[in-house]
Coordinates of C-alpha atoms in Angstrom, one line a residue:
X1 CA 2.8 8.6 -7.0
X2 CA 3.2 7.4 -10.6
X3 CA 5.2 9.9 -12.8
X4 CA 3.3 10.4 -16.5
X5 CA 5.2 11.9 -19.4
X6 CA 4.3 12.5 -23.4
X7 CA 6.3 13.2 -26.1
X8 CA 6.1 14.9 -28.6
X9 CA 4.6 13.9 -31.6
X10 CA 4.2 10.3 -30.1
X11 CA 1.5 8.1 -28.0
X12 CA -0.1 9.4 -24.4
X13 CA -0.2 7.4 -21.5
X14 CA 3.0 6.5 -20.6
X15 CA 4.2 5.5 -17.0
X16 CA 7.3 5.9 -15.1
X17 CA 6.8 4.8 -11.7
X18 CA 9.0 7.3 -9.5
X19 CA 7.2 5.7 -6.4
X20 CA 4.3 3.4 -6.1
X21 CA 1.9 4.7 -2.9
X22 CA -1.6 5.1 -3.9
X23 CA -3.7 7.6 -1.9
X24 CA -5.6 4.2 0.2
X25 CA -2.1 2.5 0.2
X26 CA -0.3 5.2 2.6
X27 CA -3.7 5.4 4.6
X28 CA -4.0 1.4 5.0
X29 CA -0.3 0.7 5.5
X30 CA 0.1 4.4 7.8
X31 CA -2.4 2.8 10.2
X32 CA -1.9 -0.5 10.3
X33 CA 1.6 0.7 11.5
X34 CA 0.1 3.5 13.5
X35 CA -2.0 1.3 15.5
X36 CA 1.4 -1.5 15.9
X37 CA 3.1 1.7 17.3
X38 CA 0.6 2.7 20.2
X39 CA -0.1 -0.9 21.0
X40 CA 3.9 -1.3 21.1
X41 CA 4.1 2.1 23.1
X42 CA 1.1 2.5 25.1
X43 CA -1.0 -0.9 25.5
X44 CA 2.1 -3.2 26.7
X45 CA 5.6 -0.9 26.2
X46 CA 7.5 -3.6 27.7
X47 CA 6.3 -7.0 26.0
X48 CA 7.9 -7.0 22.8
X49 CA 11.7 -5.8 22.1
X50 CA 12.7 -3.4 19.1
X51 CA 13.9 -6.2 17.0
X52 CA 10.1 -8.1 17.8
X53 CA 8.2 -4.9 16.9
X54 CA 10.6 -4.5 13.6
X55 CA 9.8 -8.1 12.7
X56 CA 5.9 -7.5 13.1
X57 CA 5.6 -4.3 10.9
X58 CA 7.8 -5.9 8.0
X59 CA 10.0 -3.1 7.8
X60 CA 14.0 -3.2 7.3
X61 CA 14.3 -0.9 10.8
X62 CA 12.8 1.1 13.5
X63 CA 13.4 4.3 11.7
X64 CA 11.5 2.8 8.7
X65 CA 8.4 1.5 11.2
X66 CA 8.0 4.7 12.4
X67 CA 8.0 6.5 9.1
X68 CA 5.5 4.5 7.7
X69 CA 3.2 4.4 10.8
X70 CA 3.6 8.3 10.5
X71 CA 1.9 8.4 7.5
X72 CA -1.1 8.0 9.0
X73 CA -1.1 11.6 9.9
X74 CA -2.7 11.8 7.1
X75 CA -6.2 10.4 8.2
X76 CA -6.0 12.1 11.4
X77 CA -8.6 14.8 11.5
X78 CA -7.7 16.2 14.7
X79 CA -5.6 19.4 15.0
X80 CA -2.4 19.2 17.9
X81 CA -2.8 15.6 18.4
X82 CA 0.7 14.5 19.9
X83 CA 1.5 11.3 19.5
X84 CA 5.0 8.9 18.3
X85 CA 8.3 11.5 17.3
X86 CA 7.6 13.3 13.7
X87 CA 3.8 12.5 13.7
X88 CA 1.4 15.7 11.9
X89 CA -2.2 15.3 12.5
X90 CA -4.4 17.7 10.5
X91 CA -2.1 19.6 8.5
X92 CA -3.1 22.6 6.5
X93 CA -2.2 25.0 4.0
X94 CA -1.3 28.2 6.1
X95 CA -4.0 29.9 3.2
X96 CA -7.0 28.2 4.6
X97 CA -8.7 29.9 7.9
X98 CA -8.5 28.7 11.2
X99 CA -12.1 29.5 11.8
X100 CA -13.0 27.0 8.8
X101 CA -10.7 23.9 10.0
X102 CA -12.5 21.2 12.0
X103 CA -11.7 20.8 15.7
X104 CA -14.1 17.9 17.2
X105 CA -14.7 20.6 20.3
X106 CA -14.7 24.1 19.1
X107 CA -15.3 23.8 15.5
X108 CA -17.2 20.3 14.8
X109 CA -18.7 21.4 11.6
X110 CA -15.6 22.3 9.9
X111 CA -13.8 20.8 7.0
X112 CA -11.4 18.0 7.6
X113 CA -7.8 17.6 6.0
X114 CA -8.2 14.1 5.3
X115 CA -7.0 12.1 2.4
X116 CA -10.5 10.5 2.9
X117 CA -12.3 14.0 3.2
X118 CA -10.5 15.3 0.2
X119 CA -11.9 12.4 -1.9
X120 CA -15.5 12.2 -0.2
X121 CA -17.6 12.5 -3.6
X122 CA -15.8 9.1 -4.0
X123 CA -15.8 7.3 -1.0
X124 CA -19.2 9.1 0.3
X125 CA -20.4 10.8 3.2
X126 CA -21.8 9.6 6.6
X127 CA -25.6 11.0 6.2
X128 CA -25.5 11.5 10.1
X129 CA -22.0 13.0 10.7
X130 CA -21.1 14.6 7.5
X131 CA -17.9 13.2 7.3
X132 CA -16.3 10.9 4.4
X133 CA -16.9 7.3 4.6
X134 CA -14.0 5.7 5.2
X135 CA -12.8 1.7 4.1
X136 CA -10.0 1.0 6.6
X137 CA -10.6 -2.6 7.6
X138 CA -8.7 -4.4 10.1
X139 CA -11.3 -7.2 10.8
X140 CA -9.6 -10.6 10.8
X141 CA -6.2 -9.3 10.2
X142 CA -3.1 -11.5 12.4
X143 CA -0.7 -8.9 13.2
X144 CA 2.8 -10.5 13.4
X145 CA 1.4 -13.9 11.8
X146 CA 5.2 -14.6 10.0
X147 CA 6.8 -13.1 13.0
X148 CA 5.1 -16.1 15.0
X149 CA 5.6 -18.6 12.6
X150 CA 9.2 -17.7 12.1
X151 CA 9.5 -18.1 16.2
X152 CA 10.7 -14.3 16.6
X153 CA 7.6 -13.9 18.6
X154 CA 5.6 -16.2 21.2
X155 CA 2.3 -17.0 21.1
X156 CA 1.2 -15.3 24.5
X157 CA 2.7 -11.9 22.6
X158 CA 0.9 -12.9 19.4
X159 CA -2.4 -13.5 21.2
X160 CA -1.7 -10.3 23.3
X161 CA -1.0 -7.8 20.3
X162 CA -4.3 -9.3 18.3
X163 CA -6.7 -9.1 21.3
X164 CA -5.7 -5.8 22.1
X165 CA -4.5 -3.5 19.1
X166 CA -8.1 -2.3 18.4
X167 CA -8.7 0.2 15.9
X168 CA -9.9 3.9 15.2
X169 CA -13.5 6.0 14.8
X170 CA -14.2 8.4 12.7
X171 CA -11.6 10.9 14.1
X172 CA -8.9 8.3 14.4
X173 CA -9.0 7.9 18.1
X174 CA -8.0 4.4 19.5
X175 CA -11.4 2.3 20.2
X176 CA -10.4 -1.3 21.7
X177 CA -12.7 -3.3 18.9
X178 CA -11.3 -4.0 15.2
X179 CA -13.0 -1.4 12.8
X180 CA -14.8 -2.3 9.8
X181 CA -15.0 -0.6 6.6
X182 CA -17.5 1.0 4.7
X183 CA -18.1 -1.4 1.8
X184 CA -19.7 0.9 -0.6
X185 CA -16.0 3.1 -0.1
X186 CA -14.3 0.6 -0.4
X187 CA -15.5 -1.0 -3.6
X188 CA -15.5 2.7 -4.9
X189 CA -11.8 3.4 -3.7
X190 CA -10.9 0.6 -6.3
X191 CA -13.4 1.7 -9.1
X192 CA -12.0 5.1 -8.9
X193 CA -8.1 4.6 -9.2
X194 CA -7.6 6.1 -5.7
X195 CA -6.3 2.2 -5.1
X196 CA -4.3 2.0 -8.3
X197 CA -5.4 -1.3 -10.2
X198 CA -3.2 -3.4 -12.6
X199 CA -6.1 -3.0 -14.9
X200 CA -7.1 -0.1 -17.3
X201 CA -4.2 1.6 -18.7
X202 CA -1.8 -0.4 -16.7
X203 CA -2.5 -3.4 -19.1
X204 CA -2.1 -1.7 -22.6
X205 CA 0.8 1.0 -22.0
X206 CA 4.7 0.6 -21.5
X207 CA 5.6 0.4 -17.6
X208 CA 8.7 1.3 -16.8
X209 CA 9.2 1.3 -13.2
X210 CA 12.8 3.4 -12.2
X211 CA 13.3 2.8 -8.5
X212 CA 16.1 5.1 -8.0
X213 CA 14.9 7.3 -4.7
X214 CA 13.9 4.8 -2.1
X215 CA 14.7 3.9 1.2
X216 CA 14.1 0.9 2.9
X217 CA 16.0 2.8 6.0
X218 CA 13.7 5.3 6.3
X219 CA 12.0 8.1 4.6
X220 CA 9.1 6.2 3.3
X221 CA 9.8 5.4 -0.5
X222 CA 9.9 1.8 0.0
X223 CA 11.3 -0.6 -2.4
X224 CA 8.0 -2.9 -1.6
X225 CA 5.5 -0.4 -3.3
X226 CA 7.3 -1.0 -6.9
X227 CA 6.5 -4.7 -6.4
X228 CA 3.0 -4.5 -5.5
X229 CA 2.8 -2.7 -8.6
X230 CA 4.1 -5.1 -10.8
X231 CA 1.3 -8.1 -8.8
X232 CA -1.4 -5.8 -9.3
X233 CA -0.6 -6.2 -12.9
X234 CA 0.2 -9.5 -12.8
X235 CA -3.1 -10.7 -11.5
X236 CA -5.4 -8.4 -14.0
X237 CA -3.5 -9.4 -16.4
X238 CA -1.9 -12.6 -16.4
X239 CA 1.3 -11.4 -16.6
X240 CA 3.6 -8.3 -16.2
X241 CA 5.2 -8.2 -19.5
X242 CA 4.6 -4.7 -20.0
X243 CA 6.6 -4.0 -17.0
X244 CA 10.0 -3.6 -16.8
X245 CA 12.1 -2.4 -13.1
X246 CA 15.1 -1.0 -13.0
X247 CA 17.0 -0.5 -9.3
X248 CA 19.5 1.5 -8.3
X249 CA 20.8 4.3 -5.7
X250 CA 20.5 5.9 -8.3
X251 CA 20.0 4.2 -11.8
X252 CA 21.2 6.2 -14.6
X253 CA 19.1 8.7 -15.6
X254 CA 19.7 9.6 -19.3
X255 CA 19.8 5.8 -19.9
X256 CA 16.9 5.4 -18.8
X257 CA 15.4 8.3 -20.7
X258 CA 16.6 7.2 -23.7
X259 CA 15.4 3.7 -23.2
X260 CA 12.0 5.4 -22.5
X261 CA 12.2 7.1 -25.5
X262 CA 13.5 4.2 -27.7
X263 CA 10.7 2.0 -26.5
X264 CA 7.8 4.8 -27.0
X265 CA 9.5 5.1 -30.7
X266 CA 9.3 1.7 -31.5
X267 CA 5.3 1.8 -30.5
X268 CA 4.8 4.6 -32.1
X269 CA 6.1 3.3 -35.3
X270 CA 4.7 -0.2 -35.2
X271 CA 2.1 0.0 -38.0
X272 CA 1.0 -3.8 -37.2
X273 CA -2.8 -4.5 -35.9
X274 CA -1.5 -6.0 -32.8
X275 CA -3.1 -4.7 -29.8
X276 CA -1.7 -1.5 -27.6
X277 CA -0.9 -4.1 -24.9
X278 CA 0.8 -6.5 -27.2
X279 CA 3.0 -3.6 -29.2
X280 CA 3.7 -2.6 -25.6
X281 CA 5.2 -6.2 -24.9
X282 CA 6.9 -6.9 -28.2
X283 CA 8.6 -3.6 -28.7
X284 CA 10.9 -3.3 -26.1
X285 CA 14.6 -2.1 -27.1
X286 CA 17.3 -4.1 -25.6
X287 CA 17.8 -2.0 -23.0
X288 CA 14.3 -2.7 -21.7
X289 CA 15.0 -5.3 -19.6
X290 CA 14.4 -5.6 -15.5
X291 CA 17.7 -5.0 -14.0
X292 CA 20.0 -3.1 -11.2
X293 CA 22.5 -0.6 -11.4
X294 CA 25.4 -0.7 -9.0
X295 CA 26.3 2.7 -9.6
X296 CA 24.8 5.8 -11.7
X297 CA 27.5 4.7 -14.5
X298 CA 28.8 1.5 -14.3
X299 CA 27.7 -1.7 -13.9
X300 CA 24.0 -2.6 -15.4
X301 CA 23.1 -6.0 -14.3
X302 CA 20.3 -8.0 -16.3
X303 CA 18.2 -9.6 -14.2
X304 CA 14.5 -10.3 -13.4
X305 CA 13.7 -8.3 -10.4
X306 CA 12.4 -10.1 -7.3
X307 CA 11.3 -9.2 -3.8
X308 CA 13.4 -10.2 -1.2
X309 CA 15.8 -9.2 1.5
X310 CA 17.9 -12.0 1.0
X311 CA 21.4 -12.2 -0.9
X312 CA 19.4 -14.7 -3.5
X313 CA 20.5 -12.9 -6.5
X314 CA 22.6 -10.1 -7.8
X315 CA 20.2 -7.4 -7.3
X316 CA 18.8 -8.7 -3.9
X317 CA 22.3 -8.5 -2.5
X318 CA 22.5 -5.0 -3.5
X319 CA 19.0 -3.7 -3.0
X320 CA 17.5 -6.2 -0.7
X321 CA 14.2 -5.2 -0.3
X322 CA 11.5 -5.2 3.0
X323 CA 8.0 -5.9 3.3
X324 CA 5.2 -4.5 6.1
X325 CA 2.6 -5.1 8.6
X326 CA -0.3 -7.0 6.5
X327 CA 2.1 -9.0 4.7
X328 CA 3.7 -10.0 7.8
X329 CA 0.0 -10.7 8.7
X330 CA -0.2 -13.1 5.6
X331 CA -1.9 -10.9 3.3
X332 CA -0.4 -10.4 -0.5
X333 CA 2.5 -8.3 -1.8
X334 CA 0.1 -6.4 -3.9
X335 CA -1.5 -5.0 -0.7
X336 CA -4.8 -4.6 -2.8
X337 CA -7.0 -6.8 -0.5
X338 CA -9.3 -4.0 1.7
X339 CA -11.5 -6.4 3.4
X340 CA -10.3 -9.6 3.7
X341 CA -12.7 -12.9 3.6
X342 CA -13.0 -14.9 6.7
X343 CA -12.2 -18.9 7.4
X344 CA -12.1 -20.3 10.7
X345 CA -8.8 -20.2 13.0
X346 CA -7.4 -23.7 11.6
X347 CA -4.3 -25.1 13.8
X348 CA -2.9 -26.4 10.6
X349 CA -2.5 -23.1 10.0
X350 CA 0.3 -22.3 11.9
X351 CA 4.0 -23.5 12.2
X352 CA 3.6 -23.3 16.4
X353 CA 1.5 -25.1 18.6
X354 CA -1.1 -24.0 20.5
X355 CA -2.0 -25.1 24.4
X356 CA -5.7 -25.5 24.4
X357 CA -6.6 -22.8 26.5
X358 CA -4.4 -20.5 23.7
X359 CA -6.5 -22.2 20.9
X360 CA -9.7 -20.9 22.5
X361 CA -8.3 -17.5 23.3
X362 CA -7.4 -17.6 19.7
X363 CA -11.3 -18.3 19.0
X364 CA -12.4 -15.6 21.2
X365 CA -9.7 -13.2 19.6
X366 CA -11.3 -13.5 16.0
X367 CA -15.0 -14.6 16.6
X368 CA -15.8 -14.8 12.9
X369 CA -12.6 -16.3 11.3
X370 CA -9.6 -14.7 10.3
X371 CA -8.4 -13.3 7.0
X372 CA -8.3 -15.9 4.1
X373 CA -5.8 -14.4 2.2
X374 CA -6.3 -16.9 -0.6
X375 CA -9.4 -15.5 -1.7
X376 CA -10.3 -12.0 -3.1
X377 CA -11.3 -9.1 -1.2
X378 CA -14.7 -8.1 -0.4
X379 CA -16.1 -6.1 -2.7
X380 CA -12.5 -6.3 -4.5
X381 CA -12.6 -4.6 -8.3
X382 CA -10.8 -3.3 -10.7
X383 CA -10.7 0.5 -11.7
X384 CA -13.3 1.8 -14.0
X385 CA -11.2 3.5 -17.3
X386 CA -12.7 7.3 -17.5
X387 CA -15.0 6.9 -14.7
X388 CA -17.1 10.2 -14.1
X389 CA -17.7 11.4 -11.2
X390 CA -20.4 13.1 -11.7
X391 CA -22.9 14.9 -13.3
X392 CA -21.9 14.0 -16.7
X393 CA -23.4 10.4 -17.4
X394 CA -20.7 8.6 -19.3
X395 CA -19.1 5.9 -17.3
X396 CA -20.8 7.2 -14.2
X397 CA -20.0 4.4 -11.3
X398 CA -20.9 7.3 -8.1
X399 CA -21.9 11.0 -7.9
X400 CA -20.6 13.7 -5.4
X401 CA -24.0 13.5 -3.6
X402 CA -23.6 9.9 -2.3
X403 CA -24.6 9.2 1.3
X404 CA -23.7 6.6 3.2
X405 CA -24.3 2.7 2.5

């Protein structure tokens, strides 16, 4: 999550971006990989080899798949469920009861430690199950488009992983058809902030993003989650300017305090009628600049900060940086798009060739289109700035009572 700070004396609203993950983007990017790792392990354990399923999710290794996909636990309702190494389904506090945790056989009625159950006055409740609506969407997503196009898969595995990867129900068991979202959560999941949106604060208030504990090994901080950030921003607001990256393992710390503070001075002290957003962008001290650190002390390199895993730049070379499933799948780094728009499977499309047989498989595969990544989401929003959540009236986009849509 994003780290806040005040001080003293001096404007609110400050961001230092410790890590990027927003509530929905663990869930989305946990399952995508969670269902990649029981299709990989269960559905056809000997069609694809370790580096194959490494190039589908997007990550930089196995160790890093797997930490992502487990993740997911997070969604899982179901208490015990034992599934890839390191994977926690329904965790609890050891301060809540047993006899009040749900268990779909002995207890069906109980509450559910989901991060969709903890937020269901947002994303609403199913008026027939009682559980929270959830707005995972898989629906005309390519798993392992790149990896096709690239040639490090074949189309028979590409058609094999897409017709059969499925999805989950309500109590994330596997189901063999794609699962659509609820589109009332998910327009609400944006509207609320649980999907952080480059809008709102984000466009008025100085971003510095210090991404000094990740690892693209393992360990699920994830250099990609900074860069989303910084797209999010971009598209609400034209530009980023009010965001600057530093990189490192680690950066220096009191540097970038006392850039922090040098920058949140100059704000502070800017009498001018500019805007928030423009005193944001034209105050920067020197030191606000994106760049990479090659050690704690030494060796601050200036440099806009780009994402890549390729030795295309200082920073790159040092800090080369990895992507994940539904980016391999063509969607955007800013991971923002929930339910995708549909366009017909196009030929053009791709850098292989199809047999005709493989074209109509392809057809049957994805009835009604495949993800057009090139347009917005459905029911894609911003965030609504103080939204209430109910009952007080001001900015009131959805009450805890909401049933299902």
């Amino acid at each position: 999550m994003a780290c806040r700070s005040k001080l003293p004396g001096l404007i609110d609203g400050i961001l230092i971006s410790c890590t990027f993950p927003d509530p929905l983007g663990i869930a989305f990017s946990g399952s995508d990989g969670h269902l990649l790792t029981h299709y990989f392990n269960a559905t056809d354990p000997a069609g694809f080899s370790v580096a194959q399923q490494v190039a589908v999710s997007g990550y930089k290794g196995l160790q890093a798949f797997i930490d992502a996909a487990n993740q997911s636990g997070r969604t899982d309702p179901v208490p015990g469920r034992v599934d890839i190494p390191g994977y926690a389904s329904a965790v609890w506090n050891a301060a809540v009861p047993v006899a009040l945790r749900y268990n779909p056989t002995t207890n069906p009625g109980g509450l559910r430690p989901t991060v969709y159950d903890w937020a269901r006055n947002i994303y609403g409740v199913n008026s027939t199950t009682g559980f929270a609506l959830r707005p995972f969407d898989n629906v005309g997503v390519q798993y392992g488009l790149a990896a096709l196009n690239a040639g490090q898969i074949t189309t028979t595995q590409f058609l094999n992983l897409n017709e059969f990867i499925g999805g989950y129900d309500q109590d994330f068991n596997y189901v063999p058809n794609r699962v659509a979202g609820d589109l009332g959560a998910i327009a609400r999941a944006q509207q609320s902030g649980l999907q952080l949106g480059g809008n709102g604060g984000l466009a008025s208030i100085p971003v510095f993003d210090v991404s000094g504990i990740y690892n693209d090994d393992g360990g699920y901080h994830y250099q990609w989650f900074h860069f989303a950030m910084r797209e999010r921003m971009i598209q609400a607001n034209g530009n980023a300017d009010n965001h600057v990256m530093w990189r490192g393992n680690p950066v220096n710390a009191n540097q970038a305090w006392t850039t922090f503070e040098q920058w949140m001075e100059a704000i502070a002290a800017d009498a001018s009628t500019l805007s928030p957003r423009e005193k944001a962008i034209r105050d920067k001290p020197a030191m606000a600049t994106d760049g990479c650190w090659k050690t704690a002390t030494i060796g601050f390199w200036r440099e806009r900060q780009t994402f890549s895993r390729t030795n295309n730049s200082i920073c790159n070379t040092l800090y080369p940086s990895y992507a994940f499933p539904r980016y391999v799948a063509g969607g955007p780094l800013a991971a923002n798009i929930i339910k995708c728009q549909l366009k017909p499977v196009n030929p053009s499309d791709y850098s292989v060739s199809f047999t005709s047989a493989e074209l109509a498989r392809l057809n049957r595969i994805f009835p009604n289109g495949v993800c057009d990544w090139s347009k917005p989401g459905v029911n894609q929003t911003g965030v609504v700035p103080w939204a209430s959540f109910g009952p007080a009236p001001e900015n009131l986009v959805f009450g805890g009572s909401i049933a299902g849509d």
